[in-house]
Coordinates of C-alpha atoms and ligand atoms in Angstrom, one line a residue:
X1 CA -221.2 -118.3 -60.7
X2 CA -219.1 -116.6 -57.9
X3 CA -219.4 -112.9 -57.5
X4 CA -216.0 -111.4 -58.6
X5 CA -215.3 -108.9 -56.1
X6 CA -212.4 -105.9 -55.7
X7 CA -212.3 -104.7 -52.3
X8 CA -210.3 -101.3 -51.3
X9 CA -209.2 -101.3 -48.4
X10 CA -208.3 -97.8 -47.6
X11 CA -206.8 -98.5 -43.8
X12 CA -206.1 -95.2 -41.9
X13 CA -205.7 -93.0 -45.1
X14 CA -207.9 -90.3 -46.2
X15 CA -209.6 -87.5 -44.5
X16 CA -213.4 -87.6 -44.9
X17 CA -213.4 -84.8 -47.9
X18 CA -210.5 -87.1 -49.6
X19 CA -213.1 -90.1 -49.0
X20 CA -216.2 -88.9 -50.2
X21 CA -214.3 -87.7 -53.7
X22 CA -212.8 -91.4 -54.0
X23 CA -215.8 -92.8 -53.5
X24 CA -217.6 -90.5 -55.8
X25 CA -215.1 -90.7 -58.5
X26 CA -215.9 -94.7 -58.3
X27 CA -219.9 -94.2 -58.5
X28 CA -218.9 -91.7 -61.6
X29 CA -217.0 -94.2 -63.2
X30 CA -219.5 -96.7 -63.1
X31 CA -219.7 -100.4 -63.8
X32 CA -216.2 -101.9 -64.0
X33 CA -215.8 -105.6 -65.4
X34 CA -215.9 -106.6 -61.4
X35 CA -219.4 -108.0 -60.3
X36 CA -219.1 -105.5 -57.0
X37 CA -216.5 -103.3 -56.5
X38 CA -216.4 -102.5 -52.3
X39 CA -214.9 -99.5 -49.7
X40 CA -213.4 -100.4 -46.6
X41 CA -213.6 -97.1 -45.0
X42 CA -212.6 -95.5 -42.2
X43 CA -215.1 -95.3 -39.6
X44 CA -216.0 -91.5 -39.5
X45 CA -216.1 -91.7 -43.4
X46 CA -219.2 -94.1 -43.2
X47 CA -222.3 -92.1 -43.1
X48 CA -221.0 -89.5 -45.6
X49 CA -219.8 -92.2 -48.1
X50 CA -223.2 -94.2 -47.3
X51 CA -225.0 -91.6 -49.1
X52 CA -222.6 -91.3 -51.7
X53 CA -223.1 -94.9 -52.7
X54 CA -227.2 -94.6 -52.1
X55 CA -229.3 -95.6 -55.7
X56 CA -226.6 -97.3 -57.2
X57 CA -225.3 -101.2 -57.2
X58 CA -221.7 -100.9 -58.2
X59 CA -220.0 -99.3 -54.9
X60 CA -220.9 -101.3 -51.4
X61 CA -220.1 -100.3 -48.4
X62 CA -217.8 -101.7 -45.6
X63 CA -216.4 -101.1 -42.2
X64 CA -212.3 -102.3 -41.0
X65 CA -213.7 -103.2 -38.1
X66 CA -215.9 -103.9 -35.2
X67 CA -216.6 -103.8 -31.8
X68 CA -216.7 -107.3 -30.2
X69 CA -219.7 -106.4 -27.6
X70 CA -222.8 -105.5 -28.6
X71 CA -223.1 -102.5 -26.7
X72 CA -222.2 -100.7 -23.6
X73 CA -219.3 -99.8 -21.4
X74 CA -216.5 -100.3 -24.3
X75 CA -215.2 -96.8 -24.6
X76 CA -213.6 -96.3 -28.4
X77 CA -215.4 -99.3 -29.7
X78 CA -218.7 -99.2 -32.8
X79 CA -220.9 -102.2 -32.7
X80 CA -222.5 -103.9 -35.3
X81 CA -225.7 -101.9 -34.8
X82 CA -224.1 -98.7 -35.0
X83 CA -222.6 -100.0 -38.7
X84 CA -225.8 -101.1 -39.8
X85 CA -227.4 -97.9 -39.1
X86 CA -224.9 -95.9 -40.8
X87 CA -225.4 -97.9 -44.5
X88 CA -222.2 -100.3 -43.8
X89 CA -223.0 -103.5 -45.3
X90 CA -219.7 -105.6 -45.4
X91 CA -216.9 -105.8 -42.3
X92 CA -213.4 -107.0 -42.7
X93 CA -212.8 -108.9 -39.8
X94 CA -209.8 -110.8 -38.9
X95 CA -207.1 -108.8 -41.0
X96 CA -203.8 -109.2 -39.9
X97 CA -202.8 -105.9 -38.9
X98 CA -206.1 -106.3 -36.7
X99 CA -204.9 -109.8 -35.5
X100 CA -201.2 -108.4 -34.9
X101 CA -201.2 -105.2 -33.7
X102 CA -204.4 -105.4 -31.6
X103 CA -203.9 -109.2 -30.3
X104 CA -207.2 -110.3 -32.1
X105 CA -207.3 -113.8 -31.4
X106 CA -209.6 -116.2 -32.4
X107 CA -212.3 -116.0 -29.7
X108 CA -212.5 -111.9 -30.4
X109 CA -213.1 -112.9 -34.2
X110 CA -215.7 -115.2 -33.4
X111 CA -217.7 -113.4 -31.3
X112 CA -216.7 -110.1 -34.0
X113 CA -218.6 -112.8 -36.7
X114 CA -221.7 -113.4 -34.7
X115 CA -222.6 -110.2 -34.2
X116 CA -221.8 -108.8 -37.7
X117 CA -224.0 -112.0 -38.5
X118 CA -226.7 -110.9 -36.5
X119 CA -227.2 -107.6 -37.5
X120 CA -226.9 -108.6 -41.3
X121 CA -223.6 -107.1 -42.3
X122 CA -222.1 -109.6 -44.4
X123 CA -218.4 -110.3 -43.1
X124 CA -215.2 -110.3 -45.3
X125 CA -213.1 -113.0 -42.9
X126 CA -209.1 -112.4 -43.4
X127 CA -206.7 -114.8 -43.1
X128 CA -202.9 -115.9 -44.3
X129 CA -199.9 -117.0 -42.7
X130 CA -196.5 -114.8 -41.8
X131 CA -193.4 -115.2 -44.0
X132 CA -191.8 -117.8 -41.6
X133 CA -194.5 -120.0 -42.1
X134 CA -194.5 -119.7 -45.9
X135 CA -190.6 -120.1 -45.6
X136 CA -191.2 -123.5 -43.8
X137 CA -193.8 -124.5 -46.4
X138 CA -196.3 -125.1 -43.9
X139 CA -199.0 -122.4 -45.1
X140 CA -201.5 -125.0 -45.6
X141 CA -201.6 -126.2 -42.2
X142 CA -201.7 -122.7 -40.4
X143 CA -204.6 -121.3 -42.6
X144 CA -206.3 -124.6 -42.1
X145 CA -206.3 -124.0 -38.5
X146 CA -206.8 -120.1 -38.9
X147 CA -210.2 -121.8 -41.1
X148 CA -210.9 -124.1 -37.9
X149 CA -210.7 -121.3 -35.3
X150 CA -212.6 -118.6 -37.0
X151 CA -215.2 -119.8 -38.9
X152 CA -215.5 -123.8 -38.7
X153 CA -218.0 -123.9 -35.8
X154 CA -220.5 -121.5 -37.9
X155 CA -223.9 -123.5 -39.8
X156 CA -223.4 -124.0 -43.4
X157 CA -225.7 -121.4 -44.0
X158 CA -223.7 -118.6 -42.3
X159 CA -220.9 -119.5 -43.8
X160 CA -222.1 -119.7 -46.8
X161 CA -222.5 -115.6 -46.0
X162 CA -218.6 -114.9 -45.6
X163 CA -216.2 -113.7 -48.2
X164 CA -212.8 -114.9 -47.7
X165 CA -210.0 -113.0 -47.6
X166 CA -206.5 -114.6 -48.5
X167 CA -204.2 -112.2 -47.4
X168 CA -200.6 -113.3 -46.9
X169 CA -198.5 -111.4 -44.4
X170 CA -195.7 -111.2 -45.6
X171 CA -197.6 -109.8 -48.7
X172 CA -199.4 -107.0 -47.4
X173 CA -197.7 -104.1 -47.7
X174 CA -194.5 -105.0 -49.1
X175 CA -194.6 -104.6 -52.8
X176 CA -194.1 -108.7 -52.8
X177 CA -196.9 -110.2 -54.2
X178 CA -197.8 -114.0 -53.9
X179 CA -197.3 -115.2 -57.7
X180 CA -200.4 -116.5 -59.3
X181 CA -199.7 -120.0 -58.7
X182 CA -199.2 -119.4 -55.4
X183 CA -202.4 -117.6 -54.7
X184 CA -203.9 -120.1 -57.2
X185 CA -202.8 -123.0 -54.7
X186 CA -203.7 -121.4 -51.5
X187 CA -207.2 -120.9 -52.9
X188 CA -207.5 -124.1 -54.1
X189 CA -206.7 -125.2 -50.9
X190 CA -208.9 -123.4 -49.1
X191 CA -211.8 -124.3 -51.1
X192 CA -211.0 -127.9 -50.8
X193 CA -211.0 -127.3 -46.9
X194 CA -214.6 -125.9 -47.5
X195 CA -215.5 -128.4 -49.6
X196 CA -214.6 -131.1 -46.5
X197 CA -216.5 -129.4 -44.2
X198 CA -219.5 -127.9 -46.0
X199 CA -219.7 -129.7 -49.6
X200 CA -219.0 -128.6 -52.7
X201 CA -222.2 -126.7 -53.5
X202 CA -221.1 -124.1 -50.7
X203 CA -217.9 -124.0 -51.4
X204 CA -218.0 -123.2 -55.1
X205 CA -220.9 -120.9 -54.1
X206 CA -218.3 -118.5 -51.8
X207 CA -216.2 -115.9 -53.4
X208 CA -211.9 -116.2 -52.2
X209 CA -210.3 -113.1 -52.6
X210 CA -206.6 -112.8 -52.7
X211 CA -205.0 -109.4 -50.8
X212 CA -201.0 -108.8 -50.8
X213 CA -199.6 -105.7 -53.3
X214 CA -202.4 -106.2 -55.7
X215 CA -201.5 -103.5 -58.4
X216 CA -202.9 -102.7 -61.6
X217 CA -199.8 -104.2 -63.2
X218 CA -200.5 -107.7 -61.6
X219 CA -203.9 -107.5 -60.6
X220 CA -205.3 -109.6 -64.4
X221 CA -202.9 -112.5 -63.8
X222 CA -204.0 -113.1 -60.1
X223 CA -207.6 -112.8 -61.1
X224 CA -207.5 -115.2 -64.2
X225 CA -206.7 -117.9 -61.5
X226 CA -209.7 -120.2 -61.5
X227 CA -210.2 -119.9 -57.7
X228 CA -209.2 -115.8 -57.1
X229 CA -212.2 -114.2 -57.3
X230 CA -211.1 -111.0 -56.9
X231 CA -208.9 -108.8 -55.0
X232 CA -208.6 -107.2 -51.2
X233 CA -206.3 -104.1 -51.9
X234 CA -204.8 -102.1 -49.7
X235 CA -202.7 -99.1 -51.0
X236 CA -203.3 -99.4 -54.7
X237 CA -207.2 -98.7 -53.7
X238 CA -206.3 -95.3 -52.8
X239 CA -206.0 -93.9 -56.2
X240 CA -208.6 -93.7 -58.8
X241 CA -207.3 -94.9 -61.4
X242 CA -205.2 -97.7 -59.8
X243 CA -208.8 -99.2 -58.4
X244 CA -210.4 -98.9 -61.3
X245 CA -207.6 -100.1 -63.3
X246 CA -207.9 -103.0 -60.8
X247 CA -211.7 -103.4 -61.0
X248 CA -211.6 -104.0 -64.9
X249 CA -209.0 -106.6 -64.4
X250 CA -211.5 -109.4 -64.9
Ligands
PEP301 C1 -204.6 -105.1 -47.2 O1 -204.5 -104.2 -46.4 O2 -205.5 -105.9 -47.0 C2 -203.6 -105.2 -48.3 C3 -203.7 -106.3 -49.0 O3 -202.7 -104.2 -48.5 P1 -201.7 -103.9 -49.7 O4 -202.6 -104.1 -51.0 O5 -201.3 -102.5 -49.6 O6 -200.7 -104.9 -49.6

């Protein structure tokens, strides 16, 4: 069985004070119906939230981002080690403000992979195409090539690691959220791709979440897809109750 997973992504909102309370209100919550329920923090919330979620298994703990050097002369950058030391254990990498904004292209993501790999954070890999793509109805053959770039050249057994992230652009954001047969689809797709390249066993070992305006009011009809295994959410994770409205939508 898969791991069904809702992720918050919480961006560049919160102060640290806001943080710790969100991510304390989740602990105090407790278990939801998700199998993990998991922070993507900013970076100076890390430590603080990192004892907030210490002696407990419901609340994990990840960083946006980092640094694509391990160490060194990169002013403004936080490696892997510095993650690992502060209780991070997941890292989004690839998200598509991440690849748009800061011209993250494919070589930056794979060296971002390795040295998440190496210093045991497990990675959350994003990827999804822009709303001209999906317009052209050639989605499948962009994230197929988004799949070849980023993570095809890894051993089965690290990419067994990943989580993957489905996160159309045109999606995020917006308050237009891919219907469930069109996250449904897309997943399908991608585990078929996986399937091709690394065989089933890993394939229908690795958890695809779906991220685009995931809300409490669609989040149960997404998830009931047989290949959505959960959710990447961006503003809806800020709230509470929306999360956890979210997290018990399995
Ligand atoms: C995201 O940031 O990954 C995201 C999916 O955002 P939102 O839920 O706000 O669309």
């Amino acid at each position: 069985m898969r791991d069904q997973i809702a992720a918050g992504n919480w961006k560049m909102n919160t102060t640290i004070s806001e943080g710790v309370a969100l991510a304390k209100g989740l602990v105090d919550n407790g278990k939801t119906t998700a199998d993990k329920m998991i922070v993507c923090v900013p970076f100076t919330h890390l430590a603080k939230i990192s004892d907030v979620l210490s002696s407990q298994l419901t609340v994990f703990l990840a960083a946006q981002n980092l640094a694509s050097e391990a160490s060194g002369a990169y002013t403004g950058e936080v490696s892997a080690a510095m993650l690992k030391e502060a209780g991070v254990q997941y890292v989004l990498v690839g998200h598509s403000e991440r690849r748009t904004l800061y011209a993250e292209d494919a070589s930056i993501l794979r060296k971002k992979i390795a040295l998440a790999q190496d210093a045991g954070l497990k990675v959350i890999f994003c990827l999804g195409e822009p709303l001209e793509v999906r317009e052209a109805g050639t989605q499948n053959a962009v994230v197929q090539q988004q799949l070849e770039d980023g993570i095809y050249h890894l051993s089965a057994e690290d990419v067994s690691k990943l989580i993957i992230a489905y996160e159309p652009i045109w999606a995020i954001g917006t308050g237009k959220t891919a219907s469930p047969e069109q996250a449904q689809d897309m997943h399908a797709y991608i585990r078929s791709s996986l399937e091709t390249k690394y065989g089933s066993q890993i394939a229908n070992a690795m958890s695809i979440l779906y991220g685009g305006s995931v809300k409490p009011a669609n989040s149960k009809e997404i998830f009931s897809q047989p290949d959505v295994d959960g959710g990447l959410v961006g503003g809806a994770s800020l709230k509470l109750d929306s999360f956890v409205a979210i997290a018990n939508s399995f």
